[in-house]
Amino acid sequence: MNILILGSGGREHALAWAIRQNPKCDRLIVAPGNAGIANVAECAVLNIESRAEVLEFAQENAIDFVVIGPEAPLAAGVSDALRDAGFLTFGPSQAAAQLEASKTFTKEVCDACNAPTAAWARFDNGSQARDYVTAQGAPIVIKADGLAAGKGVTVAETVEQAHAAIDAIFDGEFGDTSVVIEEFMEGEEASFFILSDGTDCLPVGTAQDHKRVGEGDTGPNTGGMGAYSPAPVLTEALQEQVMERIVRPTVAEMARRGTPFQGVLYAGLMIKDGTARLVEYNVRFGDPECQVLMMRLGAQILDLLLACAEGALADTRVTWADDHAMTVVMAAKGYPGVYEKGSAIQGLEALDEDSFRMTFHAGTAQKDGATVAVGGRVLTCTGRGETLSQAHQRAYSQVDAIDWPEGFCRRDIGWRAL
């Protein structure tokens, strides 16, 4: 079959790498792709947030299946346009994608189905939001209500930090005009990924991400500096608790509202004393969590995504190896603040890459025959092994083989589990 993946990051490179291994995949196109993706798939220049452009491209290239990677095309309704035209598509509708596109929407869904989450309040007025924070005190969590590429969340340790985060949101830093303020939840954070076809749900993996830019989980939040899978804290019993109390009620509530959810639900969880509460939902695979999941799932991911899109999850199972995976993000110096673009990356061609070690490209391009950095998070060096220590060694061996003085990484990914 002819498959089109929309996206250009490390998540899409990992998806392409895994899907390419499945014999059902005859032709694979990724739009717009990046320098690393070009090694496993065709890349196409395309505005993936334009319904008309994506639809025309799918028709012209006789695409059989579309996999939407990032959240922006979902929020723009690209999946609706494709499905309306008869294309088999993986990814929620525009209405269902509000679970990520609007923090308020998610909170209202959780309240309606009694899914445990943090106490919250929403404000369209900065002054009222600051007054609320002053009354509540700190620590407290400030979130831009809409999409913010994983960077619109501030865990404020002081009232002053919270006020500054509120001001940044209302000053237009995230293109948002409202703020959601949440109770600070203590515990250990973990990510749980579940496929839903609108009726049935299928867990497809757990992971733990490292959001802070600095070692020891210090500094500002980023889109993610590394991850590992599985997440030890998410035991089988806890996963079933989350399915019973959070995920299935959410899917049922979405169906009740007439907006059934089809795609991947990425449940960010806070776990304390054997109980999980929802931090937030995303409606796509996480980045860099996708990289560790794809290393562990391999070619079967295409079968799982197809079953999800076809409404056949009730008869689908995941085959797990007893293994571990870890990914380490190499980012441009200055990230998540101001960073330079265009620096050359050496050593990529000499990397040993196989089913146990891969370097997925996130923000790269080809220029004059060289691979150059064009984003903040640029590479995700990923290892898989029988133990987390072995996966750690393989991931960092990739890091150490890359010659890129303008880049940096955290050297402590997986430190809690290790």
PDB file of N, CA and C in Angstrom, residues 304-402:
ATOM      1  N   LEU A 304      -1.102  -2.034  13.798  1.00  0.00           N
ATOM      2  CA  LEU A 304      -1.862  -1.437  14.899  1.00  0.00           C
ATOM      3  C   LEU A 304      -2.563  -0.155  14.451  1.00  0.00           C
ATOM      4  N   LEU A 305      -1.853   0.678  13.706  1.00  0.00           N
ATOM      5  CA  LEU A 305      -2.450   1.932  13.226  1.00  0.00           C
ATOM      6  C   LEU A 305      -3.579   1.658  12.242  1.00  0.00           C
ATOM      7  N   LEU A 306      -3.398   0.659  11.379  1.00  0.00           N
ATOM      8  CA  LEU A 306      -4.448   0.298  10.430  1.00  0.00           C
ATOM      9  C   LEU A 306      -5.693  -0.208  11.164  1.00  0.00           C
ATOM     10  N   ALA A 307      -5.494  -1.065  12.160  1.00  0.00           N
ATOM     11  CA  ALA A 307      -6.628  -1.587  12.920  1.00  0.00           C
ATOM     12  C   ALA A 307      -7.371  -0.459  13.623  1.00  0.00           C
ATOM     13  N   CYS A 308      -6.632   0.505  14.116  1.00  0.00           N
ATOM     14  CA  CYS A 308      -7.245   1.657  14.777  1.00  0.00           C
ATOM     15  C   CYS A 308      -8.098   2.450  13.789  1.00  0.00           C
ATOM     16  N   ALA A 309      -7.535   2.737  12.617  1.00  0.00           N
ATOM     17  CA  ALA A 309      -8.248   3.526  11.612  1.00  0.00           C
ATOM     18  C   ALA A 309      -9.451   2.785  11.041  1.00  0.00           C
ATOM     19  N   GLU A 310      -9.369   1.460  11.017  1.00  0.00           N
ATOM     20  CA  GLU A 310     -10.450   0.644  10.445  1.00  0.00           C
ATOM     21  C   GLU A 310     -11.509   0.254  11.474  1.00  0.00           C
ATOM     22  N   GLY A 311     -11.313   0.644  12.738  1.00  0.00           N
ATOM     23  CA  GLY A 311     -12.283   0.295  13.778  1.00  0.00           C
ATOM     24  C   GLY A 311     -12.224  -1.154  14.198  1.00  0.00           C
ATOM     25  N   ALA A 312     -11.026  -1.741  14.151  1.00  0.00           N
ATOM     26  CA  ALA A 312     -10.889  -3.174  14.420  1.00  0.00           C
ATOM     27  C   ALA A 312     -10.012  -3.466  15.633  1.00  0.00           C
ATOM     28  N   LEU A 313      -9.936  -2.545  16.587  1.00  0.00           N
ATOM     29  CA  LEU A 313      -9.047  -2.753  17.740  1.00  0.00           C
ATOM     30  C   LEU A 313      -9.506  -3.887  18.651  1.00  0.00           C
ATOM     31  N   ALA A 314     -10.790  -4.198  18.641  1.00  0.00           N
ATOM     32  CA  ALA A 314     -11.301  -5.262  19.514  1.00  0.00           C
ATOM     33  C   ALA A 314     -10.615  -6.588  19.240  1.00  0.00           C
ATOM     34  N   ASP A 315     -10.163  -6.784  18.009  1.00  0.00           N
ATOM     35  CA  ASP A 315      -9.536  -8.047  17.619  1.00  0.00           C
ATOM     36  C   ASP A 315      -8.021  -7.925  17.468  1.00  0.00           C
ATOM     37  N   THR A 316      -7.425  -6.876  18.055  1.00  0.00           N
ATOM     38  CA  THR A 316      -6.006  -6.590  17.841  1.00  0.00           C
ATOM     39  C   THR A 316      -5.227  -6.715  19.139  1.00  0.00           C
ATOM     40  N   ARG A 317      -4.018  -7.252  19.053  1.00  0.00           N
ATOM     41  CA  ARG A 317      -3.152  -7.392  20.213  1.00  0.00           C
ATOM     42  C   ARG A 317      -1.761  -6.842  19.897  1.00  0.00           C
ATOM     43  N   VAL A 318      -1.064  -6.410  20.938  1.00  0.00           N
ATOM     44  CA  VAL A 318       0.319  -5.944  20.797  1.00  0.00           C
ATOM     45  C   VAL A 318       1.252  -7.071  21.214  1.00  0.00           C
ATOM     46  N   THR A 319       2.297  -7.293  20.430  1.00  0.00           N
ATOM     47  CA  THR A 319       3.319  -8.283  20.773  1.00  0.00           C
ATOM     48  C   THR A 319       4.524  -7.553  21.359  1.00  0.00           C
ATOM     49  N   TRP A 320       4.771  -7.759  22.649  1.00  0.00           N
ATOM     50  CA  TRP A 320       5.871  -7.070  23.317  1.00  0.00           C
ATOM     51  C   TRP A 320       7.053  -8.004  23.532  1.00  0.00           C
ATOM     52  N   ALA A 321       8.250  -7.498  23.264  1.00  0.00           N
ATOM     53  CA  ALA A 321       9.465  -8.174  23.705  1.00  0.00           C
ATOM     54  C   ALA A 321       9.761  -7.696  25.128  1.00  0.00           C
ATOM     55  N   ASP A 322      10.495  -8.484  25.875  1.00  0.00           N
ATOM     56  CA  ASP A 322      10.892  -8.090  27.229  1.00  0.00           C
ATOM     57  C   ASP A 322      12.154  -7.238  27.095  1.00  0.00           C
ATOM     58  N   ASP A 323      11.955  -5.971  26.694  1.00  0.00           N
ATOM     59  CA  ASP A 323      13.107  -5.130  26.388  1.00  0.00           C
ATOM     60  C   ASP A 323      12.898  -3.714  26.901  1.00  0.00           C
ATOM     61  N   HIS A 324      13.902  -2.883  26.688  1.00  0.00           N
ATOM     62  CA  HIS A 324      13.887  -1.485  27.119  1.00  0.00           C
ATOM     63  C   HIS A 324      14.453  -0.619  25.997  1.00  0.00           C
ATOM     64  N   ALA A 325      14.037   0.632  25.981  1.00  0.00           N
ATOM     65  CA  ALA A 325      14.585   1.580  25.007  1.00  0.00           C
ATOM     66  C   ALA A 325      14.777   2.929  25.670  1.00  0.00           C
ATOM     67  N   MET A 326      15.767   3.665  25.191  1.00  0.00           N
ATOM     68  CA  MET A 326      16.044   5.009  25.691  1.00  0.00           C
ATOM     69  C   MET A 326      16.428   5.902  24.529  1.00  0.00           C
ATOM     70  N   THR A 327      15.991   7.162  24.583  1.00  0.00           N
ATOM     71  CA  THR A 327      16.386   8.134  23.571  1.00  0.00           C
ATOM     72  C   THR A 327      16.910   9.385  24.246  1.00  0.00           C
ATOM     73  N   VAL A 328      17.945   9.965  23.656  1.00  0.00           N
ATOM     74  CA  VAL A 328      18.594  11.165  24.173  1.00  0.00           C
ATOM     75  C   VAL A 328      18.509  12.247  23.107  1.00  0.00           C
ATOM     76  N   VAL A 329      17.941  13.387  23.464  1.00  0.00           N
ATOM     77  CA  VAL A 329      17.797  14.489  22.514  1.00  0.00           C
ATOM     78  C   VAL A 329      19.083  15.308  22.465  1.00  0.00           C
ATOM     79  N   MET A 330      19.589  15.540  21.262  1.00  0.00           N
ATOM     80  CA  MET A 330      20.665  16.503  21.037  1.00  0.00           C
ATOM     81  C   MET A 330      20.018  17.779  20.491  1.00  0.00           C
ATOM     82  N   ALA A 331      20.207  18.864  21.228  1.00  0.00           N
ATOM     83  CA  ALA A 331      19.562  20.131  20.887  1.00  0.00           C
ATOM     84  C   ALA A 331      20.611  21.201  20.579  1.00  0.00           C
ATOM     85  N   ALA A 332      20.178  22.249  19.900  1.00  0.00           N
ATOM     86  CA  ALA A 332      21.073  23.368  19.591  1.00  0.00           C
ATOM     87  C   ALA A 332      21.305  24.193  20.849  1.00  0.00           C
ATOM     88  N   LYS A 333      22.542  24.591  21.091  1.00  0.00           N
ATOM     89  CA  LYS A 333      22.866  25.385  22.273  1.00  0.00           C
ATOM     90  C   LYS A 333      21.996  26.642  22.305  1.00  0.00           C
ATOM     91  N   GLY A 334      21.423  26.890  23.465  1.00  0.00           N
ATOM     92  CA  GLY A 334      20.492  28.009  23.617  1.00  0.00           C
ATOM     93  C   GLY A 334      19.049  27.568  23.750  1.00  0.00           C
ATOM     94  N   TYR A 335      18.739  26.390  23.209  1.00  0.00           N
ATOM     95  CA  TYR A 335      17.381  25.844  23.319  1.00  0.00           C
ATOM     96  C   TYR A 335      17.044  25.594  24.785  1.00  0.00           C
ATOM     97  N   PRO A 336      15.838  25.883  25.266  1.00  0.00           N
ATOM     98  CA  PRO A 336      14.632  26.275  24.536  1.00  0.00           C
ATOM     99  C   PRO A 336      14.497  27.781  24.307  1.00  0.00           C
ATOM    100  N   GLY A 337      15.581  28.526  24.549  1.00  0.00           N
ATOM    101  CA  GLY A 337      15.581  29.955  24.248  1.00  0.00           C
ATOM    102  C   GLY A 337      16.064  30.201  22.834  1.00  0.00           C
ATOM    103  N   VAL A 338      16.831  31.246  22.644  1.00  0.00           N
ATOM    104  CA  VAL A 338      17.334  31.609  21.314  1.00  0.00           C
ATOM    105  C   VAL A 338      18.505  30.706  20.940  1.00  0.00           C
ATOM    106  N   TYR A 339      18.471  30.171  19.736  1.00  0.00           N
ATOM    107  CA  TYR A 339      19.549  29.311  19.264  1.00  0.00           C
ATOM    108  C   TYR A 339      19.825  29.618  17.795  1.00  0.00           C
ATOM    109  N   GLU A 340      21.035  29.276  17.360  1.00  0.00           N
ATOM    110  CA  GLU A 340      21.425  29.511  15.970  1.00  0.00           C
ATOM    111  C   GLU A 340      21.059  28.307  15.109  1.00  0.00           C
ATOM    112  N   LYS A 341      20.752  28.604  13.857  1.00  0.00           N
ATOM    113  CA  LYS A 341      20.466  27.551  12.887  1.00  0.00           C
ATOM    114  C   LYS A 341      21.586  27.490  11.856  1.00  0.00           C
ATOM    115  N   GLY A 342      21.709  26.327  11.215  1.00  0.00           N
ATOM    116  CA  GLY A 342      22.624  26.206  10.093  1.00  0.00           C
ATOM    117  C   GLY A 342      23.949  25.541  10.383  1.00  0.00           C
ATOM    118  N   SER A 343      24.223  25.163  11.639  1.00  0.00           N
ATOM    119  CA  SER A 343      25.508  24.521  11.947  1.00  0.00           C
ATOM    120  C   SER A 343      25.544  23.110  11.370  1.00  0.00           C
ATOM    121  N   ALA A 344      26.734  22.710  10.900  1.00  0.00           N
ATOM    122  CA  ALA A 344      26.901  21.402  10.269  1.00  0.00           C
ATOM    123  C   ALA A 344      27.094  20.310  11.320  1.00  0.00           C
ATOM    124  N   ILE A 345      26.528  19.133  11.041  1.00  0.00           N
ATOM    125  CA  ILE A 345      26.628  17.985  11.942  1.00  0.00           C
ATOM    126  C   ILE A 345      27.455  16.912  11.237  1.00  0.00           C
ATOM    127  N   GLN A 346      28.540  16.494  11.881  1.00  0.00           N
ATOM    128  CA  GLN A 346      29.436  15.492  11.298  1.00  0.00           C
ATOM    129  C   GLN A 346      29.273  14.156  12.018  1.00  0.00           C
ATOM    130  N   GLY A 347      29.649  13.085  11.317  1.00  0.00           N
ATOM    131  CA  GLY A 347      29.699  11.768  11.931  1.00  0.00           C
ATOM    132  C   GLY A 347      28.454  10.926  11.762  1.00  0.00           C
ATOM    133  N   LEU A 348      27.409  11.489  11.167  1.00  0.00           N
ATOM    134  CA  LEU A 348      26.152  10.743  11.048  1.00  0.00           C
ATOM    135  C   LEU A 348      26.285   9.541  10.116  1.00  0.00           C
ATOM    136  N   GLU A 349      27.052   9.703   9.045  1.00  0.00           N
ATOM    137  CA  GLU A 349      27.160   8.626   8.056  1.00  0.00           C
ATOM    138  C   GLU A 349      27.872   7.398   8.624  1.00  0.00           C
ATOM    139  N   ALA A 350      28.712   7.600   9.636  1.00  0.00           N
ATOM    140  CA  ALA A 350      29.506   6.495  10.178  1.00  0.00           C
ATOM    141  C   ALA A 350      28.814   5.772  11.333  1.00  0.00           C
ATOM    142  N   LEU A 351      27.626   6.218  11.710  1.00  0.00           N
ATOM    143  CA  LEU A 351      26.928   5.601  12.833  1.00  0.00           C
ATOM    144  C   LEU A 351      26.531   4.162  12.521  1.00  0.00           C
ATOM    145  N   ASP A 352      26.685   3.275  13.500  1.00  0.00           N
ATOM    146  CA  ASP A 352      26.150   1.916  13.399  1.00  0.00           C
ATOM    147  C   ASP A 352      24.673   1.982  13.745  1.00  0.00           C
ATOM    148  N   GLU A 353      23.801   1.682  12.788  1.00  0.00           N
ATOM    149  CA  GLU A 353      22.366   1.762  13.019  1.00  0.00           C
ATOM    150  C   GLU A 353      21.699   0.451  12.634  1.00  0.00           C
ATOM    151  N   ASP A 354      20.854  -0.039  13.531  1.00  0.00           N
ATOM    152  CA  ASP A 354      20.127  -1.283  13.296  1.00  0.00           C
ATOM    153  C   ASP A 354      18.909  -1.281  14.216  1.00  0.00           C
ATOM    154  N   SER A 355      18.354  -2.456  14.495  1.00  0.00           N
ATOM    155  CA  SER A 355      17.148  -2.502  15.322  1.00  0.00           C
ATOM    156  C   SER A 355      17.438  -2.257  16.799  1.00  0.00           C
ATOM    157  N   PHE A 356      18.712  -2.076  17.151  1.00  0.00           N
ATOM    158  CA  PHE A 356      19.085  -1.820  18.549  1.00  0.00           C
ATOM    159  C   PHE A 356      19.653  -0.422  18.780  1.00  0.00           C
ATOM    160  N   ARG A 357      19.940   0.292  17.722  1.00  0.00           N
ATOM    161  CA  ARG A 357      20.480   1.646  17.867  1.00  0.00           C
ATOM    162  C   ARG A 357      20.130   2.455  16.615  1.00  0.00           C
ATOM    163  N   MET A 358      19.479   3.588  16.825  1.00  0.00           N
ATOM    164  CA  MET A 358      19.100   4.468  15.718  1.00  0.00           C
ATOM    165  C   MET A 358      19.205   5.921  16.171  1.00  0.00           C
ATOM    166  N   THR A 359      19.628   6.773  15.263  1.00  0.00           N
ATOM    167  CA  THR A 359      19.566   8.208  15.515  1.00  0.00           C
ATOM    168  C   THR A 359      18.498   8.788  14.601  1.00  0.00           C
ATOM    169  N   PHE A 360      17.407   9.217  15.211  1.00  0.00           N
ATOM    170  CA  PHE A 360      16.298   9.800  14.462  1.00  0.00           C
ATOM    171  C   PHE A 360      16.486  11.312  14.363  1.00  0.00           C
ATOM    172  N   HIS A 361      16.237  11.837  13.178  1.00  0.00           N
ATOM    173  CA  HIS A 361      16.411  13.270  12.937  1.00  0.00           C
ATOM    174  C   HIS A 361      15.126  14.010  13.299  1.00  0.00           C
ATOM    175  N   ALA A 362      15.290  15.169  13.924  1.00  0.00           N
ATOM    176  CA  ALA A 362      14.148  16.015  14.282  1.00  0.00           C
ATOM    177  C   ALA A 362      14.211  17.330  13.515  1.00  0.00           C
ATOM    178  N   GLY A 363      15.250  18.127  13.766  1.00  0.00           N
ATOM    179  CA  GLY A 363      15.370  19.419  13.096  1.00  0.00           C
ATOM    180  C   GLY A 363      16.597  19.478  12.230  1.00  0.00           C
ATOM    181  N   THR A 364      16.599  18.731  11.115  1.00  0.00           N
ATOM    182  CA  THR A 364      17.747  18.719  10.203  1.00  0.00           C
ATOM    183  C   THR A 364      17.311  19.001   8.766  1.00  0.00           C
ATOM    184  N   ALA A 365      18.282  19.411   7.964  1.00  0.00           N
ATOM    185  CA  ALA A 365      18.064  19.594   6.529  1.00  0.00           C
ATOM    186  C   ALA A 365      19.380  19.331   5.815  1.00  0.00           C
ATOM    187  N   GLN A 366      19.294  19.124   4.511  1.00  0.00           N
ATOM    188  CA  GLN A 366      20.490  18.979   3.678  1.00  0.00           C
ATOM    189  C   GLN A 366      20.822  20.315   3.034  1.00  0.00           C
ATOM    190  N   LYS A 367      22.083  20.719   3.143  1.00  0.00           N
ATOM    191  CA  LYS A 367      22.529  21.962   2.516  1.00  0.00           C
ATOM    192  C   LYS A 367      23.931  21.760   1.970  1.00  0.00           C
ATOM    193  N   ASP A 368      24.070  21.888   0.654  1.00  0.00           N
ATOM    194  CA  ASP A 368      25.371  21.732  -0.015  1.00  0.00           C
ATOM    195  C   ASP A 368      26.037  20.409   0.364  1.00  0.00           C
ATOM    196  N   GLY A 369      25.234  19.353   0.431  1.00  0.00           N
ATOM    197  CA  GLY A 369      25.772  18.027   0.706  1.00  0.00           C
ATOM    198  C   GLY A 369      26.022  17.722   2.163  1.00  0.00           C
ATOM    199  N   ALA A 370      25.738  18.678   3.045  1.00  0.00           N
ATOM    200  CA  ALA A 370      25.958  18.471   4.478  1.00  0.00           C
ATOM    201  C   ALA A 370      24.628  18.451   5.222  1.00  0.00           C
ATOM    202  N   THR A 371      24.602  17.741   6.344  1.00  0.00           N
ATOM    203  CA  THR A 371      23.431  17.769   7.215  1.00  0.00           C
ATOM    204  C   THR A 371      23.601  18.920   8.194  1.00  0.00           C
ATOM    205  N   VAL A 372      22.607  19.811   8.224  1.00  0.00           N
ATOM    206  CA  VAL A 372      22.692  20.983   9.092  1.00  0.00           C
ATOM    207  C   VAL A 372      21.501  21.021  10.049  1.00  0.00           C
ATOM    208  N   ALA A 373      21.716  21.694  11.180  1.00  0.00           N
ATOM    209  CA  ALA A 373      20.670  21.835  12.190  1.00  0.00           C
ATOM    210  C   ALA A 373      19.777  23.010  11.833  1.00  0.00           C
ATOM    211  N   VAL A 374      18.467  22.778  11.811  1.00  0.00           N
ATOM    212  CA  VAL A 374      17.519  23.848  11.473  1.00  0.00           C
ATOM    213  C   VAL A 374      16.437  24.000  12.541  1.00  0.00           C
ATOM    214  N   GLY A 375      16.586  23.278  13.658  1.00  0.00           N
ATOM    215  CA  GLY A 375      15.588  23.363  14.730  1.00  0.00           C
ATOM    216  C   GLY A 375      16.246  23.459  16.084  1.00  0.00           C
ATOM    217  N   GLY A 376      15.420  23.482  17.129  1.00  0.00           N
ATOM    218  CA  GLY A 376      15.930  23.508  18.493  1.00  0.00           C
ATOM    219  C   GLY A 376      16.339  22.123  18.946  1.00  0.00           C
ATOM    220  N   ARG A 377      15.400  21.179  18.870  1.00  0.00           N
ATOM    221  CA  ARG A 377      15.734  19.768  19.106  1.00  0.00           C
ATOM    222  C   ARG A 377      16.073  19.169  17.750  1.00  0.00           C
ATOM    223  N   VAL A 378      17.260  18.614  17.612  1.00  0.00           N
ATOM    224  CA  VAL A 378      17.802  18.310  16.284  1.00  0.00           C
ATOM    225  C   VAL A 378      17.925  16.817  16.011  1.00  0.00           C
ATOM    226  N   LEU A 379      18.414  16.052  16.983  1.00  0.00           N
ATOM    227  CA  LEU A 379      18.594  14.611  16.818  1.00  0.00           C
ATOM    228  C   LEU A 379      18.093  13.895  18.060  1.00  0.00           C
ATOM    229  N   THR A 380      17.637  12.642  17.885  1.00  0.00           N
ATOM    230  CA  THR A 380      17.277  11.810  19.033  1.00  0.00           C
ATOM    231  C   THR A 380      18.015  10.476  18.905  1.00  0.00           C
ATOM    232  N   CYS A 381      19.043  10.328  19.722  1.00  0.00           N
ATOM    233  CA  CYS A 381      19.875   9.128  19.682  1.00  0.00           C
ATOM    234  C   CYS A 381      19.223   8.054  20.547  1.00  0.00           C
ATOM    235  N   THR A 382      18.911   6.919  19.943  1.00  0.00           N
ATOM    236  CA  THR A 382      18.031   5.946  20.568  1.00  0.00           C
ATOM    237  C   THR A 382      18.672   4.569  20.614  1.00  0.00           C
ATOM    238  N   GLY A 383      18.581   3.930  21.784  1.00  0.00           N
ATOM    239  CA  GLY A 383      19.110   2.583  21.945  1.00  0.00           C
ATOM    240  C   GLY A 383      18.070   1.659  22.532  1.00  0.00           C
ATOM    241  N   ARG A 384      18.198   0.378  22.214  1.00  0.00           N
ATOM    242  CA  ARG A 384      17.291  -0.652  22.724  1.00  0.00           C
ATOM    243  C   ARG A 384      18.127  -1.797  23.259  1.00  0.00           C
ATOM    244  N   GLY A 385      17.690  -2.412  24.362  1.00  0.00           N
ATOM    245  CA  GLY A 385      18.456  -3.509  24.921  1.00  0.00           C
ATOM    246  C   GLY A 385      17.623  -4.359  25.853  1.00  0.00           C
ATOM    247  N   GLU A 386      18.249  -5.437  26.366  1.00  0.00           N
ATOM    248  CA  GLU A 386      17.559  -6.317  27.300  1.00  0.00           C
ATOM    249  C   GLU A 386      17.331  -5.630  28.634  1.00  0.00           C
ATOM    250  N   THR A 387      18.182  -4.661  28.959  1.00  0.00           N
ATOM    251  CA  THR A 387      18.046  -3.892  30.191  1.00  0.00           C
ATOM    252  C   THR A 387      18.080  -2.412  29.851  1.00  0.00           C
ATOM    253  N   LEU A 388      17.611  -1.583  30.798  1.00  0.00           N
ATOM    254  CA  LEU A 388      17.664  -0.146  30.575  1.00  0.00           C
ATOM    255  C   LEU A 388      19.113   0.336  30.517  1.00  0.00           C
ATOM    256  N   SER A 389      19.987  -0.287  31.297  1.00  0.00           N
ATOM    257  CA  SER A 389      21.407   0.083  31.266  1.00  0.00           C
ATOM    258  C   SER A 389      22.008  -0.162  29.890  1.00  0.00           C
ATOM    259  N   GLN A 390      21.636  -1.269  29.271  1.00  0.00           N
ATOM    260  CA  GLN A 390      22.139  -1.575  27.925  1.00  0.00           C
ATOM    261  C   GLN A 390      21.585  -0.585  26.905  1.00  0.00           C
ATOM    262  N   ALA A 391      20.300  -0.244  27.028  1.00  0.00           N
ATOM    263  CA  ALA A 391      19.706   0.758  26.131  1.00  0.00           C
ATOM    264  C   ALA A 391      20.379   2.106  26.327  1.00  0.00           C
ATOM    265  N   HIS A 392      20.674   2.458  27.577  1.00  0.00           N
ATOM    266  CA  HIS A 392      21.366   3.701  27.915  1.00  0.00           C
ATOM    267  C   HIS A 392      22.738   3.751  27.241  1.00  0.00           C
ATOM    268  N   GLN A 393      23.480   2.650  27.349  1.00  0.00           N
ATOM    269  CA  GLN A 393      24.821   2.606  26.754  1.00  0.00           C
ATOM    270  C   GLN A 393      24.759   2.769  25.234  1.00  0.00           C
ATOM    271  N   ARG A 394      23.787   2.129  24.619  1.00  0.00           N
ATOM    272  CA  ARG A 394      23.682   2.197  23.155  1.00  0.00           C
ATOM    273  C   ARG A 394      23.233   3.577  22.687  1.00  0.00           C
ATOM    274  N   ALA A 395      22.345   4.216  23.454  1.00  0.00           N
ATOM    275  CA  ALA A 395      21.899   5.562  23.084  1.00  0.00           C
ATOM    276  C   ALA A 395      23.048   6.559  23.175  1.00  0.00           C
ATOM    277  N   TYR A 396      23.791   6.515  24.288  1.00  0.00           N
ATOM    278  CA  TYR A 396      24.872   7.487  24.469  1.00  0.00           C
ATOM    279  C   TYR A 396      26.082   7.184  23.592  1.00  0.00           C
ATOM    280  N   SER A 397      26.225   5.928  23.141  1.00  0.00           N
ATOM    281  CA  SER A 397      27.300   5.644  22.185  1.00  0.00           C
ATOM    282  C   SER A 397      27.036   6.359  20.861  1.00  0.00           C
ATOM    283  N   GLN A 398      25.750   6.517  20.511  1.00  0.00           N
ATOM    284  CA  GLN A 398      25.396   7.287  19.320  1.00  0.00           C
ATOM    285  C   GLN A 398      25.729   8.770  19.536  1.00  0.00           C
ATOM    286  N   VAL A 399      25.355   9.285  20.705  1.00  0.00           N
ATOM    287  CA  VAL A 399      25.655  10.684  21.029  1.00  0.00           C
ATOM    288  C   VAL A 399      27.157  10.952  20.885  1.00  0.00           C
ATOM    289  N   ASP A 400      27.956  10.075  21.476  1.00  0.00           N
ATOM    290  CA  ASP A 400      29.402  10.297  21.531  1.00  0.00           C
ATOM    291  C   ASP A 400      30.073  10.159  20.171  1.00  0.00           C
ATOM    292  N   ALA A 401      29.408   9.502  19.222  1.00  0.00           N
ATOM    293  CA  ALA A 401      29.980   9.334  17.883  1.00  0.00           C
ATOM    294  C   ALA A 401      29.655  10.503  16.961  1.00  0.00           C
ATOM    295  N   ILE A 402      28.803  11.420  17.413  1.00  0.00           N
ATOM    296  CA  ILE A 402      28.385  12.549  16.584  1.00  0.00           C
ATOM    297  C   ILE A 402      29.235  13.767  16.907  1.00  0.00           C
TER     298      ILE A 402
END
